[in-house]
PDB file of C-alpha atoms and ligand atoms in Angstrom:
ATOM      1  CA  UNK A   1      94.108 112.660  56.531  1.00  0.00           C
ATOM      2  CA  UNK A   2      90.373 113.517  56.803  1.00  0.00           C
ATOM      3  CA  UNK A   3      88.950 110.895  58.936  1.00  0.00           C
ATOM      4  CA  UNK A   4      85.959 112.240  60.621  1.00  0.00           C
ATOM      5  CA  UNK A   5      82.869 113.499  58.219  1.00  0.00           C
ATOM      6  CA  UNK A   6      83.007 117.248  57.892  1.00  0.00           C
ATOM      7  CA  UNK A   7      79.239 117.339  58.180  1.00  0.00           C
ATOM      8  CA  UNK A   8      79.261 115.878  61.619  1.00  0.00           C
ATOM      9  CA  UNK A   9      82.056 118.316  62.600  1.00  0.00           C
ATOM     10  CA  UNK A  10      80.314 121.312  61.490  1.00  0.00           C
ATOM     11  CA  UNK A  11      77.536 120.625  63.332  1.00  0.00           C
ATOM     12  CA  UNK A  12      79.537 119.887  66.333  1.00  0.00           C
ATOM     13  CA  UNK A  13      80.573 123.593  66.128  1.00  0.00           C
ATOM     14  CA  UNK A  14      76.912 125.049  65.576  1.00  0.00           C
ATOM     15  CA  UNK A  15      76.224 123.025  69.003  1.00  0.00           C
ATOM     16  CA  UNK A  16      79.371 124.188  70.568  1.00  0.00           C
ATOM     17  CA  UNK A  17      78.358 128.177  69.463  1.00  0.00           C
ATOM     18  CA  UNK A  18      74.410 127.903  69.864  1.00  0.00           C
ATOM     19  CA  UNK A  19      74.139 125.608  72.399  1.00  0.00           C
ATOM     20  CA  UNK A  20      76.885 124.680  74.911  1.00  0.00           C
ATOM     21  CA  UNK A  21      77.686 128.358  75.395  1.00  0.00           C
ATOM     22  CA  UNK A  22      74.616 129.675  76.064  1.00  0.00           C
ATOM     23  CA  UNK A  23      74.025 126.844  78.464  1.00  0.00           C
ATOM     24  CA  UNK A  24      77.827 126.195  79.773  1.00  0.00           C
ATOM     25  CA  UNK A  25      77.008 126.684  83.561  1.00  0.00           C
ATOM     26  CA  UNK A  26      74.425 124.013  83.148  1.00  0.00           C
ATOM     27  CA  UNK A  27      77.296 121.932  81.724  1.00  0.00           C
ATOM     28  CA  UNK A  28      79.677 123.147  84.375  1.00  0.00           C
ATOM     29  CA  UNK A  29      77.240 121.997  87.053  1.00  0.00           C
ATOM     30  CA  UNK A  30      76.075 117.986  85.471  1.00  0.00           C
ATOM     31  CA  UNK A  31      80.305 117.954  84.876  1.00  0.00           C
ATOM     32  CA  UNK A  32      80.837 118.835  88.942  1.00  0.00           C
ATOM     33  CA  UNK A  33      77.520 116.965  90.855  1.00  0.00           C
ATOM     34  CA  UNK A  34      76.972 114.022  88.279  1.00  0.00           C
ATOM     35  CA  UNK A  35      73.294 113.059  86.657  1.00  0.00           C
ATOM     36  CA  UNK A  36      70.405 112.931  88.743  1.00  0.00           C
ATOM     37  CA  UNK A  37      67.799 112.582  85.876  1.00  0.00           C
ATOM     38  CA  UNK A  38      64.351 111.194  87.451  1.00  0.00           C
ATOM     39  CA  UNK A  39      63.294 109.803  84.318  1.00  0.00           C
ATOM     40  CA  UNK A  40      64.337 106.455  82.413  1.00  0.00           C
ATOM     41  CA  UNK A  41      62.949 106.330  78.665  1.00  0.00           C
ATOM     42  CA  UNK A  42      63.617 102.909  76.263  1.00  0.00           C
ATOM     43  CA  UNK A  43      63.029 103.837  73.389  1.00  0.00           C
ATOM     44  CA  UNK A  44      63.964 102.563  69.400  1.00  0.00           C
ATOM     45  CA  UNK A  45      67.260 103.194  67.680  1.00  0.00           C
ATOM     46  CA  UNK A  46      64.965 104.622  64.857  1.00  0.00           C
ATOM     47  CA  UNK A  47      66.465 108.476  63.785  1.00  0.00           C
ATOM     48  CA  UNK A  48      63.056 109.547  63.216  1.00  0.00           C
ATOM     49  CA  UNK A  49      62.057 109.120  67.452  1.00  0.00           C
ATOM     50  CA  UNK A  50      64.059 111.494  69.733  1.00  0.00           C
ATOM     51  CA  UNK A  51      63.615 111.134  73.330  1.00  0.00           C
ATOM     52  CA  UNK A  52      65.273 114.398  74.022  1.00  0.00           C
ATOM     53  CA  UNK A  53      63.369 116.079  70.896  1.00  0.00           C
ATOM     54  CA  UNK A  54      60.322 115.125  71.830  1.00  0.00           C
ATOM     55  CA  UNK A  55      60.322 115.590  75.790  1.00  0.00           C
ATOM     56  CA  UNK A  56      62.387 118.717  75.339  1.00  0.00           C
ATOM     57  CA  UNK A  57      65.121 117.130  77.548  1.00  0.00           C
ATOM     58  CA  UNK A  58      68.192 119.081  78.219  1.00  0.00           C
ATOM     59  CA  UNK A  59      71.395 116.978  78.675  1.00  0.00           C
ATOM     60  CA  UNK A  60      71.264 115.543  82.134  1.00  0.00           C
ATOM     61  CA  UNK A  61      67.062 115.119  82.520  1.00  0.00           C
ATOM     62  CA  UNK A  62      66.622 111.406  81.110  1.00  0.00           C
ATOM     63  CA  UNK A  63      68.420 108.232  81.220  1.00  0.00           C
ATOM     64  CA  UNK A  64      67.951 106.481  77.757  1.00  0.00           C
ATOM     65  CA  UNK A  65      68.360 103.508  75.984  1.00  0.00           C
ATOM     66  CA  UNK A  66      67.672 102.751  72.831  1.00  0.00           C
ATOM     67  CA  UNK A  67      67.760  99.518  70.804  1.00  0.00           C
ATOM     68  CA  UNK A  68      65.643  97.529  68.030  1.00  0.00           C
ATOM     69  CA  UNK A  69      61.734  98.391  68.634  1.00  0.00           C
ATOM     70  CA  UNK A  70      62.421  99.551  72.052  1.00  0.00           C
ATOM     71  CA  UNK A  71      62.287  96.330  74.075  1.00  0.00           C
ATOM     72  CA  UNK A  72      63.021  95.289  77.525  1.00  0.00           C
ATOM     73  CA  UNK A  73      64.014  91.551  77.539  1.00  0.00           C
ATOM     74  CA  UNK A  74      62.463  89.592  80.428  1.00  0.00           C
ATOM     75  CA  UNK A  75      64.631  89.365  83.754  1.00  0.00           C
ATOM     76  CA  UNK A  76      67.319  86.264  83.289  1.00  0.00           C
ATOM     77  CA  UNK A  77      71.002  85.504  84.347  1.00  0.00           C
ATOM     78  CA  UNK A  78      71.685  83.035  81.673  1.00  0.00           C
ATOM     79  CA  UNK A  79      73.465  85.375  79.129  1.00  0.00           C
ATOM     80  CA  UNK A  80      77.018  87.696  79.020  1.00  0.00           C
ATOM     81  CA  UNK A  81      75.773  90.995  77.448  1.00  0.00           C
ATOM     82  CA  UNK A  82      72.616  92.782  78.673  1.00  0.00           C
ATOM     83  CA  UNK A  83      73.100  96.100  77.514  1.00  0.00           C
ATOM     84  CA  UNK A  84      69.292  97.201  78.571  1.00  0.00           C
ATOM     85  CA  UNK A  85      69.129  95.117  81.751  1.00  0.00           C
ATOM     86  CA  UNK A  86      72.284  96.633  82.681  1.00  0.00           C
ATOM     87  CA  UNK A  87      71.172 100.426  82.288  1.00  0.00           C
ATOM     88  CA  UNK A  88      67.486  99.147  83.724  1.00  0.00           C
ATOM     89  CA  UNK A  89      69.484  98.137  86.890  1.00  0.00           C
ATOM     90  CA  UNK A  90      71.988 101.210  87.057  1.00  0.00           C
ATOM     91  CA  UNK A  91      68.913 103.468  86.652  1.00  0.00           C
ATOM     92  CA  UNK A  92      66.326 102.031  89.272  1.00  0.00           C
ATOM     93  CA  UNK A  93      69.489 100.860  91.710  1.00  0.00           C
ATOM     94  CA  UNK A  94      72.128 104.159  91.383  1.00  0.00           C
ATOM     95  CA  UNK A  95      70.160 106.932  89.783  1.00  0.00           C
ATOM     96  CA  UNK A  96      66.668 106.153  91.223  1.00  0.00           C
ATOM     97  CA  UNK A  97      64.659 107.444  88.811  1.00  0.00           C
ATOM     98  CA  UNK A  98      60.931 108.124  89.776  1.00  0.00           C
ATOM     99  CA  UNK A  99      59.650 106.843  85.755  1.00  0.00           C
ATOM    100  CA  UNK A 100      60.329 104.092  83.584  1.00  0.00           C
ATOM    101  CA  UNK A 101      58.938 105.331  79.701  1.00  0.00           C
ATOM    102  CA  UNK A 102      58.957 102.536  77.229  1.00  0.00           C
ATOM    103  CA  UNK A 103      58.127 104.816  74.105  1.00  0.00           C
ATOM    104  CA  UNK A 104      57.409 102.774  70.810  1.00  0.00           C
ATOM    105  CA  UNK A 105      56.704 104.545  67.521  1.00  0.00           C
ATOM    106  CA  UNK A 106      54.837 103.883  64.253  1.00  0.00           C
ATOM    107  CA  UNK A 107      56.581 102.410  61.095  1.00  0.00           C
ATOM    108  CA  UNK A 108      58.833 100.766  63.712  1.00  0.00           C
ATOM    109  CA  UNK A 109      61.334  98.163  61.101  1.00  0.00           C
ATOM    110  CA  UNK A 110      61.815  95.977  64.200  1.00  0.00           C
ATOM    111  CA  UNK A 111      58.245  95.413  64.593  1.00  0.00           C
ATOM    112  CA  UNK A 112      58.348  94.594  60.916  1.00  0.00           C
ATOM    113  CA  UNK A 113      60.541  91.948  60.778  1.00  0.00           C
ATOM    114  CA  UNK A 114      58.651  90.305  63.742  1.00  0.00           C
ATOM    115  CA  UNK A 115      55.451  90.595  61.763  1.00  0.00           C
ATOM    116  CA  UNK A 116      57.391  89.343  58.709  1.00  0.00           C
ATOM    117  CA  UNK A 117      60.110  86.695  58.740  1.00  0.00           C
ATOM    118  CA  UNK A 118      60.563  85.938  55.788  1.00  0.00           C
ATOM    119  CA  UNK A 119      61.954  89.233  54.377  1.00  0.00           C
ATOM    120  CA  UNK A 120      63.888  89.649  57.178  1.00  0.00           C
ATOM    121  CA  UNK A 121      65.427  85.889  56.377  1.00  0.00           C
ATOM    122  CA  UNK A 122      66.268  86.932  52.841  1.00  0.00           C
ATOM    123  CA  UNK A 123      68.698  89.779  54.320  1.00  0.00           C
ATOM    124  CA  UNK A 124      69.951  87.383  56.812  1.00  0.00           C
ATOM    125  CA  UNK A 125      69.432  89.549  60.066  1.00  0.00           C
ATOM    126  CA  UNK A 126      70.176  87.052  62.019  1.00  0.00           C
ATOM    127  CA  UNK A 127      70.729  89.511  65.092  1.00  0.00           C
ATOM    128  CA  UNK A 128      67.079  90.996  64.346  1.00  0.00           C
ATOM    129  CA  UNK A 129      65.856  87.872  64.044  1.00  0.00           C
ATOM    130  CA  UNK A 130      66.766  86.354  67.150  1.00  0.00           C
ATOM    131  CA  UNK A 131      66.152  90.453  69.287  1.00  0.00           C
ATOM    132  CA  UNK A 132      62.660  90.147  67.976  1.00  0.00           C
ATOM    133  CA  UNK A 133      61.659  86.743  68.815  1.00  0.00           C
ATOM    134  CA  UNK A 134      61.040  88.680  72.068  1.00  0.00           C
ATOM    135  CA  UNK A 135      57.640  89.480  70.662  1.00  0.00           C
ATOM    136  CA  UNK A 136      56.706  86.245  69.572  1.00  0.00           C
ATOM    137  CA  UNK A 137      53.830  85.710  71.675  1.00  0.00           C
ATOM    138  CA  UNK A 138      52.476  89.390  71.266  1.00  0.00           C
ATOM    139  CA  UNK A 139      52.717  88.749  67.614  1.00  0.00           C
ATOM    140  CA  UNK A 140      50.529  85.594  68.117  1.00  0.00           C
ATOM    141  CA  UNK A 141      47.912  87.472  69.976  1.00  0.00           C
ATOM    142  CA  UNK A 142      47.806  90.585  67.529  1.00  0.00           C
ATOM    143  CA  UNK A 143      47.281  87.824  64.836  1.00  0.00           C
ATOM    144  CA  UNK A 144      44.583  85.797  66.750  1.00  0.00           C
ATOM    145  CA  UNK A 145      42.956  89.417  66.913  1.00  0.00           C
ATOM    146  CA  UNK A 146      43.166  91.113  64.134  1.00  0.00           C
ATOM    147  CA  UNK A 147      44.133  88.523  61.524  1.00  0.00           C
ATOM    148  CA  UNK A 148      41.959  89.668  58.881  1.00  0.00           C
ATOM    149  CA  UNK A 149      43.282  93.427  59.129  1.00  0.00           C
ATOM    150  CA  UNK A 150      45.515  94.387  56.349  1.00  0.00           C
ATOM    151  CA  UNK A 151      49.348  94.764  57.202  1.00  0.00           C
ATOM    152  CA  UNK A 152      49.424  98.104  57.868  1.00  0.00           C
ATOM    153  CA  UNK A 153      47.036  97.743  61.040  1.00  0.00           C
ATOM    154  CA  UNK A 154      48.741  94.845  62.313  1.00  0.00           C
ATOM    155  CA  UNK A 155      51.714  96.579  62.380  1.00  0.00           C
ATOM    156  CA  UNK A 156      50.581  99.138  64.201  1.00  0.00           C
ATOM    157  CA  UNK A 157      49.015  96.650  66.842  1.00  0.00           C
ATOM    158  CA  UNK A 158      52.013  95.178  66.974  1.00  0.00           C
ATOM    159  CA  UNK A 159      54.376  98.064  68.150  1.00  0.00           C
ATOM    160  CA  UNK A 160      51.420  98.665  70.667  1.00  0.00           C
ATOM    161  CA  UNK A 161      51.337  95.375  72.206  1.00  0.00           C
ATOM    162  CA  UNK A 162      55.346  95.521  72.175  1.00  0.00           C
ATOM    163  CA  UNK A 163      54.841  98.424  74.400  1.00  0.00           C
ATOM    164  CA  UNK A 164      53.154  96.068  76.599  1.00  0.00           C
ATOM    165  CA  UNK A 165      55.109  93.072  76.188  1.00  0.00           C
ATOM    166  CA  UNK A 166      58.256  95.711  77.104  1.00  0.00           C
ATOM    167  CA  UNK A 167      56.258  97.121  80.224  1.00  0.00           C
ATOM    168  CA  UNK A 168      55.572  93.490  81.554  1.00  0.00           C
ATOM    169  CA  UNK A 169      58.859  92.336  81.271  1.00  0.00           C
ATOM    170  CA  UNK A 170      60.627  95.350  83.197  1.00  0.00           C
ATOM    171  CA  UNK A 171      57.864  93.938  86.046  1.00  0.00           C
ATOM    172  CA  UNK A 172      59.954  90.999  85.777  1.00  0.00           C
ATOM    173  CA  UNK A 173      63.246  92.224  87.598  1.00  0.00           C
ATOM    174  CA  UNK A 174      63.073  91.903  91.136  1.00  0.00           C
ATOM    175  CA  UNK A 175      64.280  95.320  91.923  1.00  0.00           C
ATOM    176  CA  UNK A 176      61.650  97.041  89.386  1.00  0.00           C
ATOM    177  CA  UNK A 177      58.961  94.462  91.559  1.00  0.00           C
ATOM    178  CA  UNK A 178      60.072  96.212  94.740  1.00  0.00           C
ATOM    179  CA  UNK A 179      60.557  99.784  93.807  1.00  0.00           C
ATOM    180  CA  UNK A 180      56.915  99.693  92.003  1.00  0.00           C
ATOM    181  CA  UNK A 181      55.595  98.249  95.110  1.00  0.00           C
ATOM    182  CA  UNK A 182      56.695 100.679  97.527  1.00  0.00           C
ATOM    183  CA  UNK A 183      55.785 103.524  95.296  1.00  0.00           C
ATOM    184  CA  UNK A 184      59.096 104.496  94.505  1.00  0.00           C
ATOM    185  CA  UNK A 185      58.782 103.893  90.518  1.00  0.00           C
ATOM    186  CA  UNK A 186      56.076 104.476  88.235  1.00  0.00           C
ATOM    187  CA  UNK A 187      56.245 102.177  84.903  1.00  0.00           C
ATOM    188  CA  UNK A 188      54.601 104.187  81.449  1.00  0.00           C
ATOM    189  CA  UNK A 189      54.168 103.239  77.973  1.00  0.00           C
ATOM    190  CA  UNK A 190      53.907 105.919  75.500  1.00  0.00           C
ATOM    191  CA  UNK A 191      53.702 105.248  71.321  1.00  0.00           C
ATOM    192  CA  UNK A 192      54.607 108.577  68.772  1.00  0.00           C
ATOM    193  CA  UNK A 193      52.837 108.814  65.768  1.00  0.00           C
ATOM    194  CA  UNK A 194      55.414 110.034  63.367  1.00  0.00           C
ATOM    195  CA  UNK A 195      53.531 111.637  60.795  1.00  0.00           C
ATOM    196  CA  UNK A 196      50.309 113.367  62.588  1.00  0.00           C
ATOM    197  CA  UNK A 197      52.919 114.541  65.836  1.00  0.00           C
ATOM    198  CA  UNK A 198      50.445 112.633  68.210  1.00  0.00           C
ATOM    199  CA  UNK A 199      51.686 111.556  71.680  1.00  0.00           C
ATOM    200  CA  UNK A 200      49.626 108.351  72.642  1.00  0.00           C
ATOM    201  CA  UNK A 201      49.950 106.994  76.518  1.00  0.00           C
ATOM    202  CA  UNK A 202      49.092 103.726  77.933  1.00  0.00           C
ATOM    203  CA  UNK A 203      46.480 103.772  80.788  1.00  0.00           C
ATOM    204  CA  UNK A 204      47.046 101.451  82.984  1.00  0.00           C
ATOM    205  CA  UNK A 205      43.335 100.499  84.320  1.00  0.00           C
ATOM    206  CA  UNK A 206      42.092  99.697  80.360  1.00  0.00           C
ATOM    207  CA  UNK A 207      45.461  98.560  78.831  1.00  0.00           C
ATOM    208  CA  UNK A 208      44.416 101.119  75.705  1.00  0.00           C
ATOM    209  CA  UNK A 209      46.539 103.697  74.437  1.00  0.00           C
ATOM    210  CA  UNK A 210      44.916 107.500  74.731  1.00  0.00           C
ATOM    211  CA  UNK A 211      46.496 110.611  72.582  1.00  0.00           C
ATOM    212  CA  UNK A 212      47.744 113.046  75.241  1.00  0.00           C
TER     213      UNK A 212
HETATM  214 ZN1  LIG B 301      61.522 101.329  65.815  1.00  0.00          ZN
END
């Protein structure tokens, strides 16, 4: 019974031949001392935005999660499942990485269904719905700014000022508060341009984002 698509399979094998050979002693060695990457990245379940791709990452150099428009939820107790503040913990608590990279993209879909609810009604993503009310109040402000834009640039403020929103709210966990205060952990935004290839970073002093 074929179960698993041949696709996927094959390419398994080209990774197995081209890739994991070449490199097994690398393997060998994350298999026998563990992970001890020194970078966290959050970034967006979007195909199109590889953290490994883009950073050249071998297997072993970042800790990532991904979900919806690459947010960070604000620090709370309340709730059963949280998947990011779970890996946020395990990260700045276990692994101790040195960075924290929220990277947001263009033509991010979450950030669309923030800016537009109605669509996102008619398909009744009620999961999306709810996941991007986190940006309410950055949508508010984008709109209170740039109102009078068309919708393509208030998308793209948008996923900018999610960046932010995301950054913020990882200052909201006590242990991120600490570790950023002794110096142990540096917090980043970053934003990829899809189509021109363009790396933009957040500085910190200006709260603008500058192509690398
Ligand atoms: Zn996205």
């Amino acid at each position: 019974m074929k179960q698993f698509p041949d696709h996927l399979a094959d390419r398994f094998r080209r990774f197995k031949y081209r890739h994991f050979a070449p490199n097994q002693d690398h393997y060998e060695k994350l298999a026998a001392e563990g992970q001890t990457p020194d970078v966290m990245v959050v970034s967006c379940c979007d195909s199109r935005v590889d953290p490994e791709t883009l950073f050249s990452a071998m297997p072993g150099e970042l800790f990532v999660v991904r979900n919806v428009a690459n947010l960070v939820p604000p620090f709370e107790t309340q709730g059963k499942y949280h998947g990011v503040s779970a890996a946020l913990e395990f990260a700045a608590l276990n692994i101790r990485v040195k960075h924290i990279v929220v990277l947001g993209h263009s033509g991010c879909g979450g950030v669309r269904a923030a800016l537009d609810h109605n669509t996102t009604r008619q398909t009744a993503a009620q999961f999306i719905i709810n996941w991007m009310s986190m940006l309410d109040e950055a949508r508010d402000k984008v709109l209170a700014a740039h109102g009078d834009h068309t919708a393509a640039h208030l998308h793209a403020a948008l996923e900018r000022e999610g960046i932010k929103t995301s950054v913020a709210n990882l200052r909201t966990f006590p242990c991120i508060q600490i570790l950023e205060g002794r110096g142990s952990i540096a917090l980043h935004g970053a934003y990829f341009d899809i189509a021109r290839g363009v790396l933009e970073v957040l500085d910190r002093e200006t709260g603008e984002f500058v192509p690398l």
